[in-house]
């Protein structure tokens, strides 16, 4: 049999709170324009070659990109807009994009810097070394987890090692594994709900949702979700909980608009951890 540490739920809660904070802004170049705000200014930074969504929120709704008049006021050599919802960084420097809807406008001040070359490597979280894929820049570690940002697009990756079991994997019965699987699945579902709630709380409107949940193997549970946001498009979420041989449970969450990068990040973590 196995025994759980008493602080398991507290550690899980810490990870969930971090996730809600990380993804609450959606990882977009965005701002909300209340009806009393004639002009707003939002500052953000991108890496050269990175693409990111630009979102114009008016009141409590996101305005369809084709209805917003976006204009690059400064730095046409620094950024470009290949379509009405995407900014792509071309070269280092500063750019100003102005979005206008009705009589209200938002100025997006974008600072572009050279992208560091980030190889696949191991990061240390909660005393555990975890392999992560290339193109992710280290963020500031927090209690229960660490945030990493992709240098190519707006995918975020958060890694936590917030639960642990006192177990010997080789001696567990299937009933023991079933219970562990159920607990990890509950942790993964709670995390997904935290991400979902943070988006809805930011005024994003869900129009459709598709998800799958599977036990990859004993002690490893994966949840994949694609949810369609009105006037924005598909947003992808991939979460996995992995029980290691020493009883430590890794929780990895990838989220963003690039399905390939989101799913590929978790594929890598499953393979290497």
Tab-separated table of N, CA and C in Angstrom, residues 63-221:
chain	number	residue	atom	x	y	z
A	63	UNK	N	-13.898	42.137	-29.201
A	63	UNK	CA	-14.365	42.601	-30.503
A	63	UNK	C	-13.690	41.790	-31.602
A	64	UNK	N	-14.448	41.399	-32.599
A	64	UNK	CA	-13.897	40.671	-33.727
A	64	UNK	C	-12.817	41.511	-34.393
A	65	UNK	N	-11.676	40.886	-34.689
A	65	UNK	CA	-10.528	41.614	-35.212
A	65	UNK	C	-10.823	42.400	-36.469
A	66	UNK	N	-11.696	41.863	-37.340
A	66	UNK	CA	-12.008	42.545	-38.599
A	66	UNK	C	-12.808	43.832	-38.382
A	67	UNK	N	-13.375	44.004	-37.178
A	67	UNK	CA	-14.145	45.214	-36.876
A	67	UNK	C	-13.307	46.292	-36.208
A	68	UNK	N	-12.065	45.938	-35.879
A	68	UNK	CA	-11.145	46.897	-35.256
A	68	UNK	C	-10.194	47.432	-36.318
A	69	UNK	N	-9.988	48.722	-36.311
A	69	UNK	CA	-9.043	49.343	-37.240
A	69	UNK	C	-7.667	49.363	-36.591
A	70	UNK	N	-6.828	48.403	-36.944
A	70	UNK	CA	-5.468	48.341	-36.419
A	70	UNK	C	-4.524	49.057	-37.376
A	71	UNK	N	-3.661	49.888	-36.810
A	71	UNK	CA	-2.693	50.625	-37.613
A	71	UNK	C	-1.334	50.620	-36.919
A	72	UNK	N	-0.281	50.307	-37.675
A	72	UNK	CA	1.073	50.380	-37.126
A	72	UNK	C	1.534	51.828	-37.246
A	73	UNK	N	1.499	52.530	-36.145
A	73	UNK	CA	1.846	53.955	-36.116
A	73	UNK	C	3.356	54.146	-36.198
A	74	UNK	N	4.068	53.255	-35.536
A	74	UNK	CA	5.531	53.354	-35.469
A	74	UNK	C	6.127	51.953	-35.484
A	75	UNK	N	7.217	51.775	-36.215
A	75	UNK	CA	7.950	50.514	-36.190
A	75	UNK	C	7.436	49.464	-37.154
A	76	UNK	N	7.131	49.878	-38.378
A	76	UNK	CA	6.672	48.910	-39.377
A	76	UNK	C	7.779	47.921	-39.757
A	77	UNK	N	9.028	48.274	-39.441
A	77	UNK	CA	10.137	47.357	-39.665
A	77	UNK	C	10.388	46.464	-38.446
A	78	UNK	N	9.687	46.765	-37.354
A	78	UNK	CA	9.857	46.015	-36.107
A	78	UNK	C	8.793	44.914	-35.975
A	79	UNK	N	7.560	45.253	-36.346
A	79	UNK	CA	6.470	44.276	-36.276
A	79	UNK	C	5.630	44.349	-37.547
A	80	UNK	N	4.875	43.297	-37.782
A	80	UNK	CA	3.887	43.292	-38.842
A	80	UNK	C	2.631	42.593	-38.335
A	81	UNK	N	1.518	42.819	-39.025
A	81	UNK	CA	0.273	42.134	-38.700
A	81	UNK	C	-0.151	41.327	-39.928
A	82	UNK	N	0.189	40.028	-39.973
A	82	UNK	CA	-0.176	39.205	-41.122
A	82	UNK	C	-1.679	39.012	-41.271
A	83	UNK	N	-2.417	39.208	-40.186
A	83	UNK	CA	-3.883	39.195	-40.239
A	83	UNK	C	-4.400	40.076	-39.112
A	84	UNK	N	-5.742	40.158	-38.971
A	84	UNK	CA	-6.321	41.115	-38.023
A	84	UNK	C	-6.269	40.652	-36.571
A	85	UNK	N	-5.662	39.505	-36.297
A	85	UNK	CA	-5.573	39.064	-34.909
A	85	UNK	C	-4.174	38.621	-34.495
A	86	UNK	N	-3.169	38.901	-35.312
A	86	UNK	CA	-1.820	38.420	-35.015
A	86	UNK	C	-0.770	39.511	-35.195
A	87	UNK	N	0.150	39.568	-34.242
A	87	UNK	CA	1.345	40.405	-34.365
A	87	UNK	C	2.541	39.480	-34.532
A	88	UNK	N	3.432	39.818	-35.462
A	88	UNK	CA	4.670	39.064	-35.613
A	88	UNK	C	5.845	40.022	-35.475
A	89	UNK	N	6.802	39.654	-34.623
A	89	UNK	CA	7.980	40.489	-34.399
A	89	UNK	C	9.024	40.216	-35.473
A	90	UNK	N	9.488	41.290	-36.122
A	90	UNK	CA	10.434	41.169	-37.234
A	90	UNK	C	11.870	41.459	-36.845
A	91	UNK	N	12.058	42.494	-36.034
A	91	UNK	CA	13.418	42.900	-35.658
A	91	UNK	C	13.369	43.613	-34.316
A	92	UNK	N	14.529	43.740	-33.700
A	92	UNK	CA	14.606	44.398	-32.396
A	92	UNK	C	14.257	45.880	-32.523
A	93	UNK	N	13.559	46.390	-31.519
A	93	UNK	CA	13.177	47.795	-31.526
A	93	UNK	C	11.845	47.989	-30.816
A	94	UNK	N	11.256	49.143	-31.020
A	94	UNK	CA	9.977	49.455	-30.385
A	94	UNK	C	8.950	49.826	-31.442
A	95	UNK	N	7.732	49.357	-31.249
A	95	UNK	CA	6.660	49.624	-32.198
A	95	UNK	C	5.416	50.093	-31.451
A	96	UNK	N	4.577	50.816	-32.175
A	96	UNK	CA	3.300	51.271	-31.625
A	96	UNK	C	2.196	50.873	-32.593
A	97	UNK	N	1.264	50.080	-32.089
A	97	UNK	CA	0.090	49.689	-32.862
A	97	UNK	C	-1.135	50.311	-32.207
A	98	UNK	N	-1.966	50.942	-33.008
A	98	UNK	CA	-3.187	51.550	-32.463
A	98	UNK	C	-4.406	50.801	-32.999
A	99	UNK	N	-5.228	50.346	-32.066
A	99	UNK	CA	-6.477	49.704	-32.431
A	99	UNK	C	-7.633	50.632	-32.112
A	100	UNK	N	-8.535	50.832	-33.074
A	100	UNK	CA	-9.664	51.736	-32.868
A	100	UNK	C	-10.972	51.016	-33.175
A	101	UNK	N	-11.900	51.129	-32.258
A	101	UNK	CA	-13.230	50.552	-32.429
A	101	UNK	C	-14.228	51.615	-31.981
A	102	UNK	N	-15.144	51.980	-32.913
A	102	UNK	CA	-16.040	53.118	-32.663
A	102	UNK	C	-15.150	54.332	-32.374
A	103	UNK	N	-15.326	54.999	-31.247
A	103	UNK	CA	-14.490	56.174	-30.967
A	103	UNK	C	-13.431	55.888	-29.899
A	104	UNK	N	-13.247	54.618	-29.569
A	104	UNK	CA	-12.305	54.247	-28.523
A	104	UNK	C	-11.072	53.586	-29.134
A	105	UNK	N	-9.947	53.813	-28.500
A	105	UNK	CA	-8.707	53.266	-29.049
A	105	UNK	C	-7.825	52.701	-27.952
A	106	UNK	N	-6.997	51.763	-28.349
A	106	UNK	CA	-5.980	51.187	-27.472
A	106	UNK	C	-4.649	51.280	-28.203
A	107	UNK	N	-3.642	51.819	-27.527
A	107	UNK	CA	-2.289	51.861	-28.068
A	107	UNK	C	-1.495	50.699	-27.475
A	108	UNK	N	-0.959	49.860	-28.349
A	108	UNK	CA	-0.136	48.730	-27.930
A	108	UNK	C	1.325	49.093	-28.189
A	109	UNK	N	2.069	49.321	-27.123
A	109	UNK	CA	3.487	49.645	-27.236
A	109	UNK	C	4.261	48.337	-27.108
A	110	UNK	N	4.916	47.926	-28.184
A	110	UNK	CA	5.570	46.624	-28.242
A	110	UNK	C	7.086	46.788	-28.316
A	111	UNK	N	7.779	46.222	-27.355
A	111	UNK	CA	9.239	46.186	-27.372
A	111	UNK	C	9.693	44.809	-27.853
A	112	UNK	N	10.507	44.792	-28.901
A	112	UNK	CA	10.978	43.529	-29.478
A	112	UNK	C	12.468	43.372	-29.182
A	113	UNK	N	12.839	42.212	-28.672
A	113	UNK	CA	14.236	41.924	-28.357
A	113	UNK	C	14.647	40.620	-29.046
A	114	UNK	N	15.951	40.430	-29.185
A	114	UNK	CA	16.455	39.208	-29.805
A	114	UNK	C	16.080	37.996	-28.950
A	115	UNK	N	15.730	36.928	-29.612
A	115	UNK	CA	15.338	35.711	-28.902
A	115	UNK	C	16.552	34.897	-28.486
A	116	UNK	N	16.614	34.480	-27.227
A	116	UNK	CA	17.718	33.604	-26.817
A	116	UNK	C	17.520	32.214	-27.413
A	117	UNK	N	18.593	31.524	-27.668
A	117	UNK	CA	18.491	30.159	-28.185
A	117	UNK	C	18.392	29.210	-26.990
A	118	UNK	N	17.217	28.654	-26.799
A	118	UNK	CA	16.971	27.792	-25.658
A	118	UNK	C	16.914	26.334	-26.104
A	119	UNK	N	17.887	25.560	-25.649
A	119	UNK	CA	17.927	24.136	-25.972
A	119	UNK	C	17.045	23.360	-25.000
A	120	UNK	N	16.717	22.119	-25.380
A	120	UNK	CA	16.031	21.235	-24.444
A	120	UNK	C	16.945	21.034	-23.237
A	121	UNK	N	16.366	20.999	-22.057
A	121	UNK	CA	17.193	20.950	-20.853
A	121	UNK	C	16.351	20.485	-19.670
A	122	UNK	N	16.962	20.474	-18.486
A	122	UNK	CA	16.240	20.127	-17.270
A	122	UNK	C	16.137	21.351	-16.371
A	123	UNK	N	14.957	21.554	-15.817
A	123	UNK	CA	14.750	22.633	-14.847
A	123	UNK	C	14.449	21.988	-13.494
A	124	UNK	N	14.801	22.704	-12.446
A	124	UNK	CA	14.597	22.167	-11.106
A	124	UNK	C	13.370	22.805	-10.476
A	125	UNK	N	12.419	21.970	-10.081
A	125	UNK	CA	11.175	22.435	-9.467
A	125	UNK	C	10.916	21.608	-8.213
A	126	UNK	N	10.829	22.276	-7.088
A	126	UNK	CA	10.555	21.564	-5.844
A	126	UNK	C	11.544	20.457	-5.547
A	127	UNK	N	12.810	20.680	-5.917
A	127	UNK	CA	13.844	19.682	-5.673
A	127	UNK	C	13.887	18.572	-6.707
A	128	UNK	N	13.026	18.650	-7.728
A	128	UNK	CA	12.958	17.625	-8.761
A	128	UNK	C	13.454	18.196	-10.083
A	129	UNK	N	14.316	17.458	-10.786
A	129	UNK	CA	14.784	17.887	-12.102
A	129	UNK	C	13.835	17.344	-13.166
A	130	UNK	N	13.311	18.256	-14.004
A	130	UNK	CA	12.303	17.896	-14.990
A	130	UNK	C	12.780	18.344	-16.370
A	131	UNK	N	12.770	17.419	-17.339
A	131	UNK	CA	13.185	17.725	-18.710
A	131	UNK	C	12.100	18.521	-19.418
A	132	UNK	N	12.490	19.639	-20.059
A	132	UNK	CA	11.551	20.465	-20.813
A	132	UNK	C	12.074	20.650	-22.235
A	133	UNK	N	11.176	20.883	-23.210
A	133	UNK	CA	11.593	20.999	-24.611
A	133	UNK	C	12.318	22.306	-24.910
A	134	UNK	N	12.863	22.410	-26.107
A	134	UNK	CA	13.569	23.607	-26.539
A	134	UNK	C	12.591	24.766	-26.760
A	135	UNK	N	13.148	25.958	-26.919
A	135	UNK	CA	12.405	27.181	-27.241
A	135	UNK	C	11.546	27.702	-26.093
A	136	UNK	N	11.831	27.274	-24.868
A	136	UNK	CA	11.112	27.801	-23.714
A	136	UNK	C	12.084	28.536	-22.801
A	137	UNK	N	11.756	29.806	-22.506
A	137	UNK	CA	12.579	30.635	-21.637
A	137	UNK	C	12.138	30.446	-20.199
A	138	UNK	N	13.103	30.313	-19.298
A	138	UNK	CA	12.785	30.159	-17.886
A	138	UNK	C	12.091	31.405	-17.348
A	139	UNK	N	11.045	31.168	-16.582
A	139	UNK	CA	10.391	32.256	-15.879
A	139	UNK	C	10.774	32.207	-14.414
A	140	UNK	N	10.159	33.085	-13.639
A	140	UNK	CA	10.467	33.111	-12.218
A	140	UNK	C	9.800	31.921	-11.513
A	141	UNK	N	10.576	31.152	-10.728
A	141	UNK	CA	9.964	30.047	-9.985
A	141	UNK	C	9.105	30.583	-8.851
A	142	UNK	N	8.004	29.902	-8.585
A	142	UNK	CA	7.122	30.255	-7.487
A	142	UNK	C	6.857	29.019	-6.658
A	143	UNK	N	6.194	29.193	-5.529
A	143	UNK	CA	5.877	28.044	-4.688
A	143	UNK	C	5.041	27.037	-5.475
A	144	UNK	N	5.572	25.853	-5.639
A	144	UNK	CA	4.810	24.805	-6.315
A	144	UNK	C	5.025	24.700	-7.803
A	145	UNK	N	5.697	25.676	-8.437
A	145	UNK	CA	5.832	25.564	-9.888
A	145	UNK	C	6.734	26.611	-10.498
A	146	UNK	N	6.972	26.441	-11.805
A	146	UNK	CA	7.768	27.407	-12.556
A	146	UNK	C	7.102	27.627	-13.908
A	147	UNK	N	7.095	28.876	-14.352
A	147	UNK	CA	6.494	29.246	-15.630
A	147	UNK	C	7.576	29.385	-16.688
A	148	UNK	N	7.305	28.835	-17.890
A	148	UNK	CA	8.204	28.993	-19.029
A	148	UNK	C	7.394	29.525	-20.201
A	149	UNK	N	8.010	30.395	-21.014
A	149	UNK	CA	7.338	30.996	-22.164
A	149	UNK	C	8.058	30.615	-23.449
A	150	UNK	N	7.281	30.259	-24.462
A	150	UNK	CA	7.850	29.890	-25.748
A	150	UNK	C	8.341	31.126	-26.495
A	151	UNK	N	9.501	31.039	-27.132
A	151	UNK	CA	10.073	32.187	-27.836
A	151	UNK	C	9.550	32.316	-29.270
A	152	UNK	N	8.784	31.331	-29.744
A	152	UNK	CA	8.290	31.349	-31.119
A	152	UNK	C	6.837	31.818	-31.218
A	153	UNK	N	6.037	31.485	-30.212
A	153	UNK	CA	4.627	31.865	-30.229
A	153	UNK	C	4.173	32.174	-28.811
A	154	UNK	N	2.878	32.157	-28.571
A	154	UNK	CA	2.375	32.547	-27.250
A	154	UNK	C	2.008	31.350	-26.376
A	155	UNK	N	2.691	30.232	-26.561
A	155	UNK	CA	2.459	29.056	-25.727
A	155	UNK	C	3.151	29.225	-24.375
A	156	UNK	N	2.427	28.876	-23.321
A	156	UNK	CA	2.982	28.897	-21.972
A	156	UNK	C	3.089	27.473	-21.449
A	157	UNK	N	4.080	27.235	-20.625
A	157	UNK	CA	4.293	25.923	-20.028
A	157	UNK	C	4.582	26.122	-18.550
A	158	UNK	N	3.786	25.478	-17.721
A	158	UNK	CA	4.044	25.572	-16.284
A	158	UNK	C	4.276	24.172	-15.743
A	159	UNK	N	5.332	24.050	-14.937
A	159	UNK	CA	5.726	22.761	-14.385
A	159	UNK	C	5.635	22.833	-12.868
A	160	UNK	N	4.984	21.846	-12.278
A	160	UNK	CA	4.897	21.784	-10.827
A	160	UNK	C	5.249	20.394	-10.330
A	161	UNK	N	5.768	20.316	-9.116
A	161	UNK	CA	6.013	19.035	-8.458
A	161	UNK	C	5.397	19.153	-7.076
A	162	UNK	N	4.075	19.212	-7.061
A	162	UNK	CA	3.395	19.590	-5.830
A	162	UNK	C	2.756	18.485	-5.039
A	163	UNK	N	2.798	17.252	-5.511
A	163	UNK	CA	2.225	16.136	-4.762
A	163	UNK	C	3.269	15.034	-4.663
A	164	UNK	N	3.133	14.183	-3.653
A	164	UNK	CA	4.047	13.042	-3.563
A	164	UNK	C	3.394	11.922	-2.776
A	165	UNK	N	3.788	10.708	-3.100
A	165	UNK	CA	3.321	9.514	-2.411
A	165	UNK	C	4.522	8.764	-1.853
A	166	UNK	N	4.346	8.166	-0.695
A	166	UNK	CA	5.379	7.305	-0.129
A	166	UNK	C	5.084	5.896	-0.621
A	167	UNK	N	5.684	5.542	-1.752
A	167	UNK	CA	5.340	4.271	-2.389
A	167	UNK	C	6.580	3.555	-2.916
A	168	UNK	N	6.405	2.277	-3.175
A	168	UNK	CA	7.344	1.501	-3.972
A	168	UNK	C	6.537	1.015	-5.157
A	169	UNK	N	6.785	1.619	-6.307
A	169	UNK	CA	5.942	1.352	-7.475
A	169	UNK	C	5.779	-0.129	-7.794
A	170	UNK	N	6.833	-0.877	-7.614
A	170	UNK	CA	6.783	-2.285	-8.023
A	170	UNK	C	5.892	-3.141	-7.126
A	171	UNK	N	5.524	-2.624	-5.965
A	171	UNK	CA	4.746	-3.424	-5.017
A	171	UNK	C	3.280	-3.008	-4.927
A	172	UNK	N	2.867	-2.100	-5.772
A	172	UNK	CA	1.486	-1.636	-5.717
A	172	UNK	C	0.561	-2.591	-6.461
A	173	UNK	N	-0.606	-2.802	-5.890
A	173	UNK	CA	-1.622	-3.597	-6.570
A	173	UNK	C	-2.349	-2.715	-7.571
A	174	UNK	N	-3.152	-3.316	-8.444
A	174	UNK	CA	-3.921	-2.533	-9.401
A	174	UNK	C	-4.923	-1.633	-8.693
A	175	UNK	N	-5.470	-2.096	-7.573
A	175	UNK	CA	-6.390	-1.258	-6.795
A	175	UNK	C	-5.679	-0.009	-6.277
A	176	UNK	N	-4.433	-0.185	-5.834
A	176	UNK	CA	-3.640	0.965	-5.381
A	176	UNK	C	-3.438	1.948	-6.530
A	177	UNK	N	-3.069	1.390	-7.705
A	177	UNK	CA	-2.841	2.248	-8.866
A	177	UNK	C	-4.131	2.957	-9.280
A	178	UNK	N	-5.242	2.269	-9.209
A	178	UNK	CA	-6.521	2.885	-9.576
A	178	UNK	C	-6.801	4.097	-8.702
A	179	UNK	N	-6.504	3.974	-7.415
A	179	UNK	CA	-6.743	5.091	-6.513
A	179	UNK	C	-5.805	6.257	-6.821
A	180	UNK	N	-4.538	5.934	-7.082
A	180	UNK	CA	-3.585	6.980	-7.439
A	180	UNK	C	-3.998	7.655	-8.752
A	181	UNK	N	-4.382	6.832	-9.733
A	181	UNK	CA	-4.835	7.382	-11.013
A	181	UNK	C	-6.017	8.324	-10.824
A	182	UNK	N	-6.957	7.941	-9.987
A	182	UNK	CA	-8.134	8.783	-9.732
A	182	UNK	C	-7.748	10.102	-9.085
A	183	UNK	N	-6.789	10.053	-8.169
A	183	UNK	CA	-6.358	11.277	-7.493
A	183	UNK	C	-5.601	12.199	-8.439
A	184	UNK	N	-4.742	11.619	-9.275
A	184	UNK	CA	-4.027	12.442	-10.258
A	184	UNK	C	-5.006	13.025	-11.267
A	185	UNK	N	-5.982	12.216	-11.697
A	185	UNK	CA	-6.992	12.708	-12.638
A	185	UNK	C	-7.763	13.874	-12.033
A	186	UNK	N	-8.080	13.784	-10.743
A	186	UNK	CA	-8.796	14.874	-10.073
A	186	UNK	C	-7.945	16.137	-10.031
A	187	UNK	N	-6.633	15.964	-9.805
A	187	UNK	CA	-5.723	17.116	-9.790
A	187	UNK	C	-5.655	17.768	-11.165
A	188	UNK	N	-5.586	16.931	-12.212
A	188	UNK	CA	-5.526	17.443	-13.577
A	188	UNK	C	-6.813	18.182	-13.921
A	189	UNK	N	-7.948	17.617	-13.540
A	189	UNK	CA	-9.231	18.257	-13.828
A	189	UNK	C	-9.371	19.586	-13.084
A	190	UNK	N	-8.934	19.618	-11.852
A	190	UNK	CA	-8.979	20.858	-11.072
A	190	UNK	C	-8.134	21.941	-11.731
A	191	UNK	N	-6.959	21.546	-12.213
A	191	UNK	CA	-6.071	22.490	-12.899
A	191	UNK	C	-6.729	23.034	-14.161
A	192	UNK	N	-7.333	22.137	-14.953
A	192	UNK	CA	-8.000	22.560	-16.183
A	192	UNK	C	-9.136	23.528	-15.879
A	193	UNK	N	-9.893	23.249	-14.839
A	193	UNK	CA	-10.989	24.139	-14.456
A	193	UNK	C	-10.469	25.509	-14.034
A	194	UNK	N	-9.293	25.535	-13.406
A	194	UNK	CA	-8.705	26.814	-12.996
A	194	UNK	C	-8.347	27.650	-14.212
A	195	UNK	N	-7.775	27.009	-15.227
A	195	UNK	CA	-7.435	27.722	-16.462
A	195	UNK	C	-8.696	28.223	-17.139
A	196	UNK	N	-9.690	27.330	-17.248
A	196	UNK	CA	-10.954	27.684	-17.896
A	196	UNK	C	-11.621	28.862	-17.180
A	197	UNK	N	-11.674	28.798	-15.849
A	197	UNK	CA	-12.330	29.848	-15.072
A	197	UNK	C	-11.629	31.186	-15.213
A	198	UNK	N	-10.302	31.159	-15.311
A	198	UNK	CA	-9.555	32.413	-15.436
A	198	UNK	C	-9.879	33.098	-16.757
A	199	UNK	N	-10.074	32.311	-17.804
A	199	UNK	CA	-10.435	32.886	-19.101
A	199	UNK	C	-11.825	33.491	-19.059
A	200	UNK	N	-12.776	32.738	-18.535
A	200	UNK	CA	-14.149	33.240	-18.495
A	200	UNK	C	-14.244	34.484	-17.612
A	201	UNK	N	-13.438	34.516	-16.558
A	201	UNK	CA	-13.435	35.676	-15.679
A	201	UNK	C	-12.860	36.912	-16.333
A	202	UNK	N	-12.103	36.723	-17.416
A	202	UNK	CA	-11.494	37.851	-18.125
A	202	UNK	C	-12.390	38.357	-19.261
A	203	UNK	N	-13.618	37.840	-19.336
A	203	UNK	CA	-14.548	38.317	-20.351
A	203	UNK	C	-14.520	37.534	-21.645
A	204	UNK	N	-13.844	36.380	-21.661
A	204	UNK	CA	-13.810	35.554	-22.856
A	204	UNK	C	-15.065	34.690	-22.907
A	205	UNK	N	-15.649	34.547	-24.083
A	205	UNK	CA	-16.898	33.801	-24.218
A	205	UNK	C	-16.640	32.470	-24.920
A	206	UNK	N	-16.986	31.378	-24.235
A	206	UNK	CA	-16.805	30.046	-24.786
A	206	UNK	C	-17.983	29.684	-25.682
A	207	UNK	N	-17.684	29.247	-26.903
A	207	UNK	CA	-18.754	28.842	-27.816
A	207	UNK	C	-18.768	27.337	-28.063
A	208	UNK	N	-17.651	26.674	-27.822
A	208	UNK	CA	-17.599	25.228	-28.014
A	208	UNK	C	-16.383	24.677	-27.282
A	209	UNK	N	-16.438	23.388	-26.923
A	209	UNK	CA	-15.345	22.773	-26.176
A	209	UNK	C	-15.262	21.296	-26.530
A	210	UNK	N	-14.058	20.806	-26.695
A	210	UNK	CA	-13.838	19.395	-27.007
A	210	UNK	C	-12.650	18.914	-26.180
A	211	UNK	N	-12.809	17.790	-25.483
A	211	UNK	CA	-11.700	17.330	-24.655
A	211	UNK	C	-11.640	15.805	-24.604
A	212	UNK	N	-10.466	15.318	-24.276
A	212	UNK	CA	-10.252	13.895	-24.046
A	212	UNK	C	-9.447	13.741	-22.761
A	213	UNK	N	-9.718	12.667	-22.046
A	213	UNK	CA	-8.980	12.367	-20.823
A	213	UNK	C	-8.605	10.895	-20.863
A	214	UNK	N	-7.348	10.595	-20.577
A	214	UNK	CA	-6.917	9.199	-20.653
A	214	UNK	C	-5.850	8.882	-19.621
A	215	UNK	N	-5.835	7.634	-19.197
A	215	UNK	CA	-4.743	7.128	-18.374
A	215	UNK	C	-3.708	6.556	-19.340
A	216	UNK	N	-2.601	7.243	-19.466
A	216	UNK	CA	-1.564	6.817	-20.402
A	216	UNK	C	-0.944	5.502	-19.939
A	217	UNK	N	-0.699	5.428	-18.639
A	217	UNK	CA	-0.242	4.207	-17.985
A	217	UNK	C	-0.469	4.412	-16.505
A	218	UNK	N	-0.253	3.396	-15.704
A	218	UNK	CA	-0.450	3.559	-14.261
A	218	UNK	C	0.363	4.735	-13.730
A	219	UNK	N	-0.316	5.658	-13.097
A	219	UNK	CA	0.361	6.812	-12.528
A	219	UNK	C	0.577	7.958	-13.486
A	220	UNK	N	0.030	7.874	-14.694
A	220	UNK	CA	0.163	8.958	-15.667
A	220	UNK	C	-1.190	9.230	-16.318
A	221	UNK	N	-1.706	10.423	-16.085
A	221	UNK	CA	-3.016	10.813	-16.615
A	221	UNK	C	-2.859	12.070	-17.456
